[in-house]
Amino acid sequence: MANDLQDGQHVLLMRHADAPGYGDPAGYVISQCSTQRNLGDYGKKQSRAIGVWLSNQGIQKAEVFSSPWCRCLDTASLLNKGSVKIEPSLGSFFDDMSLEKSQTKALEVFIKNELAKQSKTPLILVTHHVNIQAYTGKVVGVGDMVLVKVNKNGEYLSHTIYLSPKV
């Protein structure tokens, strides 16, 4: 996996770790974690375990981008692969599925621009199930990862799924 993530044609999409519940509470505010569905103790352990698993795959450091949702930011931080940057195109559109096409297009542009920087540093994108499904056509569980091969425009070509390590 590490070699693939250094070839400028692959990104690793990851669904946030376990956050008990479904959706977000009514009236949640993106900038206020206390109003959202967040990682539980298991999700925090799961995130750390994924970070160790990635290290065992040869990924010590990465460019890590996250959805602005706290459960994604916490997952990304607990991977311990470097500083985490918020990327709006990774944000959930679960509450407004009409955004699916435009947000997926924005993700393709983001991936294209990041890979064009020609860095050999792996690109890890922590996001939500709706985003991964819209981009790859695959439904994945919490903490699961999808190694995606993309074309020069950041568009999906193929994938390999890696299940979250057991905690």
C-alpha atoms as a printed R data frame, in Angstrom:
    type eleno elety resid chain resno       x      y       z
1   ATOM     1    CA   MET     A     1   0.000  0.000   0.000
2   ATOM     2    CA   ALA     A     2   2.781  2.466   0.857
3   ATOM     3    CA   ASN     A     3   4.281  2.153  -2.632
4   ATOM     4    CA   ASP     A     4   0.896  2.756  -4.261
5   ATOM     5    CA   LEU     A     5   0.356  5.866  -2.136
6   ATOM     6    CA   GLN     A     6   3.657  7.298  -3.386
7   ATOM     7    CA   ASP     A     7   2.992  6.876  -7.111
8   ATOM     8    CA   GLY     A     8   0.842  9.986  -7.607
9   ATOM     9    CA   GLN     A     9  -2.116  7.877  -8.755
10  ATOM    10    CA   HIS     A    10  -3.585  6.695  -5.450
11  ATOM    11    CA   VAL     A    11  -5.285  8.165  -2.390
12  ATOM    12    CA   LEU     A    12  -6.524  6.475   0.761
13  ATOM    13    CA   LEU     A    13 -10.110  7.319   1.656
14  ATOM    14    CA   MET     A    14 -11.121  6.356   5.163
15  ATOM    15    CA   ARG     A    15 -14.497  6.360   6.860
16  ATOM    16    CA   HIS     A    16 -14.321  7.855  10.335
17  ATOM    17    CA   ALA     A    17 -14.005  5.417  13.228
18  ATOM    18    CA   ASP     A    18 -16.922  4.190  15.332
19  ATOM    19    CA   ALA     A    19 -19.236  6.973  16.510
20  ATOM    20    CA   PRO     A    20 -22.317  5.532  18.236
21  ATOM    21    CA   GLY     A    21 -25.682  6.507  16.789
22  ATOM    22    CA   TYR     A    22 -26.956  7.459  13.352
23  ATOM    23    CA   GLY     A    23 -26.663 10.858  11.710
24  ATOM    24    CA   ASP     A    24 -26.234 13.990  13.802
25  ATOM    25    CA   PRO     A    25 -28.622 15.434  16.377
26  ATOM    26    CA   ALA     A    26 -31.060 18.092  15.149
27  ATOM    27    CA   GLY     A    27 -29.529 21.550  15.282
28  ATOM    28    CA   TYR     A    28 -25.912 20.378  15.377
29  ATOM    29    CA   VAL     A    29 -23.219 22.945  14.662
30  ATOM    30    CA   ILE     A    30 -20.103 21.952  12.707
31  ATOM    31    CA   SER     A    31 -17.804 24.078  14.878
32  ATOM    32    CA   GLN     A    32 -19.208 22.672  18.143
33  ATOM    33    CA   CYS     A    33 -18.279 19.043  18.795
34  ATOM    34    CA   SER     A    34 -20.655 18.838  21.759
35  ATOM    35    CA   THR     A    35 -23.614 19.183  19.344
36  ATOM    36    CA   GLN     A    36 -22.506 16.332  17.031
37  ATOM    37    CA   ARG     A    37 -22.286 12.561  17.068
38  ATOM    38    CA   ASN     A    38 -18.719 11.858  18.174
39  ATOM    39    CA   LEU     A    39 -16.285  8.983  18.540
40  ATOM    40    CA   GLY     A    40 -16.888  6.740  21.520
41  ATOM    41    CA   ASP     A    41 -14.126  4.976  23.461
42  ATOM    42    CA   TYR     A    42 -14.132  2.126  20.941
43  ATOM    43    CA   GLY     A    43 -13.831  4.596  18.037
44  ATOM    44    CA   LYS     A    44 -10.827  6.271  19.676
45  ATOM    45    CA   LYS     A    45  -9.126  2.890  20.208
46  ATOM    46    CA   GLN     A    46 -10.038  1.935  16.634
47  ATOM    47    CA   SER     A    47  -8.456  5.144  15.270
48  ATOM    48    CA   ARG     A    48  -5.195  4.495  17.127
49  ATOM    49    CA   ALA     A    49  -5.198  0.862  15.933
50  ATOM    50    CA   ILE     A    50  -5.639  2.019  12.322
51  ATOM    51    CA   GLY     A    51  -2.653  4.349  12.768
52  ATOM    52    CA   VAL     A    52  -0.523  1.430  14.001
53  ATOM    53    CA   TRP     A    53  -1.775 -0.733  11.134
54  ATOM    54    CA   LEU     A    54  -0.820  1.996   8.638
55  ATOM    55    CA   SER     A    55   2.656  2.180  10.198
56  ATOM    56    CA   ASN     A    56   2.972 -1.576   9.741
57  ATOM    57    CA   GLN     A    57   2.112 -1.035   6.049
58  ATOM    58    CA   GLY     A    58   5.065  1.364   5.776
59  ATOM    59    CA   ILE     A    59   3.148  4.628   6.190
60  ATOM    60    CA   GLN     A    60   4.845  6.654   8.928
61  ATOM    61    CA   LYS     A    61   3.769 10.135   7.788
62  ATOM    62    CA   ALA     A    62   1.092 11.359   5.441
63  ATOM    63    CA   GLU     A    63  -0.725 14.415   4.193
64  ATOM    64    CA   VAL     A    64  -3.914 14.013   6.214
65  ATOM    65    CA   PHE     A    65  -7.105 15.845   5.286
66  ATOM    66    CA   SER     A    66 -10.419 15.544   7.087
67  ATOM    67    CA   SER     A    67 -14.055 16.426   6.869
68  ATOM    68    CA   PRO     A    68 -14.860 19.317   9.213
69  ATOM    69    CA   TRP     A    69 -17.021 16.993  11.367
70  ATOM    70    CA   CYS     A    70 -15.451 16.287  14.765
71  ATOM    71    CA   ARG     A    71 -15.661 12.484  14.449
72  ATOM    72    CA   CYS     A    72 -13.541 12.698  11.284
73  ATOM    73    CA   LEU     A    73 -11.090 15.216  12.736
74  ATOM    74    CA   ASP     A    74 -10.644 13.057  15.841
75  ATOM    75    CA   THR     A    75 -10.146  9.919  13.741
76  ATOM    76    CA   ALA     A    76  -7.577 11.726  11.577
77  ATOM    77    CA   SER     A    77  -5.673 13.104  14.585
78  ATOM    78    CA   LEU     A    78  -5.556  9.760  16.389
79  ATOM    79    CA   LEU     A    79  -3.931  8.122  13.334
80  ATOM    80    CA   ASN     A    80  -0.808 10.028  14.385
81  ATOM    81    CA   LYS     A    81   0.415 10.510  10.799
82  ATOM    82    CA   GLY     A    82   0.941 14.276  10.828
83  ATOM    83    CA   SER     A    83  -1.003 17.490  11.143
84  ATOM    84    CA   VAL     A    84  -4.615 17.346  10.007
85  ATOM    85    CA   LYS     A    85  -6.069 19.887   7.607
86  ATOM    86    CA   ILE     A    86  -9.799 20.452   7.124
87  ATOM    87    CA   GLU     A    87 -11.007 19.892   3.561
88  ATOM    88    CA   PRO     A    88 -14.621 21.004   2.890
89  ATOM    89    CA   SER     A    89 -15.083 18.578  -0.034
90  ATOM    90    CA   LEU     A    90 -14.780 15.718   2.490
91  ATOM    91    CA   GLY     A    91 -17.719 17.059   4.535
92  ATOM    92    CA   SER     A    92 -20.855 14.966   4.819
93  ATOM    93    CA   PHE     A    93 -23.854 15.660   2.597
94  ATOM    94    CA   PHE     A    94 -25.979 13.100   4.468
95  ATOM    95    CA   ASP     A    95 -28.429 15.854   5.483
96  ATOM    96    CA   ASP     A    96 -28.714 17.183   1.916
97  ATOM    97    CA   MET     A    97 -28.201 14.488  -0.705
98  ATOM    98    CA   SER     A    98 -28.772 17.064  -3.464
99  ATOM    99    CA   LEU     A    99 -25.143 18.112  -2.847
100 ATOM   100    CA   GLU     A   100 -23.805 14.664  -3.825
101 ATOM   101    CA   LYS     A   101 -22.793 15.459  -7.426
102 ATOM   102    CA   SER     A   102 -21.265 18.899  -6.772
103 ATOM   103    CA   GLN     A   103 -19.417 17.743  -3.665
104 ATOM   104    CA   THR     A   104 -18.058 14.629  -5.396
105 ATOM   105    CA   LYS     A   105 -16.840 16.853  -8.267
106 ATOM   106    CA   ALA     A   106 -15.167 19.148  -5.708
107 ATOM   107    CA   LEU     A   107 -13.455 16.085  -4.200
108 ATOM   108    CA   GLU     A   108 -12.139 15.065  -7.634
109 ATOM   109    CA   VAL     A   109 -10.704 18.557  -8.148
110 ATOM   110    CA   PHE     A   110  -9.147 18.515  -4.671
111 ATOM   111    CA   ILE     A   111  -7.519 15.107  -5.314
112 ATOM   112    CA   LYS     A   112  -6.283 16.237  -8.738
113 ATOM   113    CA   ASN     A   113  -4.685 19.359  -7.246
114 ATOM   114    CA   GLU     A   114  -3.099 17.522  -4.309
115 ATOM   115    CA   LEU     A   115  -1.624 14.764  -6.482
116 ATOM   116    CA   ALA     A   116  -0.360 17.379  -8.979
117 ATOM   117    CA   LYS     A   117   2.001 18.637  -6.271
118 ATOM   118    CA   GLN     A   118   4.081 15.517  -7.068
119 ATOM   119    CA   SER     A   119   4.808 14.821  -3.426
120 ATOM   120    CA   LYS     A   120   5.742 11.247  -2.584
121 ATOM   121    CA   THR     A   121   3.921 11.680   0.733
122 ATOM   122    CA   PRO     A   122   0.816  9.467   1.038
123 ATOM   123    CA   LEU     A   123  -2.543 11.257   0.896
124 ATOM   124    CA   ILE     A   124  -5.076 10.137   3.539
125 ATOM   125    CA   LEU     A   125  -8.617 11.540   3.378
126 ATOM   126    CA   VAL     A   126 -10.922 10.956   6.362
127 ATOM   127    CA   THR     A   127 -14.578 11.332   5.457
128 ATOM   128    CA   HIS     A   128 -18.083  9.819   5.691
129 ATOM   129    CA   HIS     A   129 -19.835  6.797   4.190
130 ATOM   130    CA   VAL     A   130 -21.979  8.900   1.835
131 ATOM   131    CA   ASN     A   131 -18.874 10.562   0.372
132 ATOM   132    CA   ILE     A   132 -17.043  7.270  -0.146
133 ATOM   133    CA   GLN     A   133 -20.129  5.666  -1.679
134 ATOM   134    CA   ALA     A   134 -20.684  8.598  -4.055
135 ATOM   135    CA   TYR     A   135 -17.029  8.582  -5.173
136 ATOM   136    CA   THR     A   136 -16.366  4.826  -5.413
137 ATOM   137    CA   GLY     A   137 -19.794  3.194  -5.470
138 ATOM   138    CA   LYS     A   138 -18.815  1.134  -2.402
139 ATOM   139    CA   VAL     A   139 -20.385  1.036   1.044
140 ATOM   140    CA   VAL     A   140 -17.797  0.661   3.803
141 ATOM   141    CA   GLY     A   141 -17.985  0.183   7.548
142 ATOM   142    CA   VAL     A   142 -16.643  2.529  10.216
143 ATOM   143    CA   GLY     A   143 -12.853  2.779  10.108
144 ATOM   144    CA   ASP     A   144 -12.613  0.935   6.792
145 ATOM   145    CA   MET     A   145 -10.222  2.263   4.157
146 ATOM   146    CA   VAL     A   146 -10.430  2.377   0.374
147 ATOM   147    CA   LEU     A   147  -7.211  2.640  -1.611
148 ATOM   148    CA   VAL     A   148  -8.377  4.421  -4.753
149 ATOM   149    CA   LYS     A   149  -6.531  4.617  -8.054
150 ATOM   150    CA   VAL     A   150  -7.418  7.840  -9.857
151 ATOM   151    CA   ASN     A   151  -6.810  9.356 -13.274
152 ATOM   152    CA   LYS     A   152  -5.013 12.672 -13.841
153 ATOM   153    CA   ASN     A   153  -8.306 14.519 -13.218
154 ATOM   154    CA   GLY     A   154  -8.765 12.968  -9.773
155 ATOM   155    CA   GLU     A   155 -11.576 10.739 -11.015
156 ATOM   156    CA   TYR     A   156 -12.102  7.235  -9.630
157 ATOM   157    CA   LEU     A   157 -10.677  4.342 -11.668
158 ATOM   158    CA   SER     A   158 -10.473  1.364  -9.291
159 ATOM   159    CA   HIS     A   159 -10.095  0.491  -5.634
160 ATOM   160    CA   THR     A   160  -8.982 -1.970  -2.988
161 ATOM   161    CA   ILE     A   161 -10.831 -2.114   0.340
162 ATOM   162    CA   TYR     A   162  -8.928 -2.596   3.602
163 ATOM   163    CA   LEU     A   163 -11.058 -3.418   6.620
164 ATOM   164    CA   SER     A   164 -10.397 -1.659   9.894
165 ATOM   165    CA   PRO     A   165  -8.119 -3.703  12.128
166 ATOM   166    CA   LYS     A   166  -9.877 -5.396  15.037
167 ATOM   167    CA   VAL     A   167  -9.432 -3.661  18.376
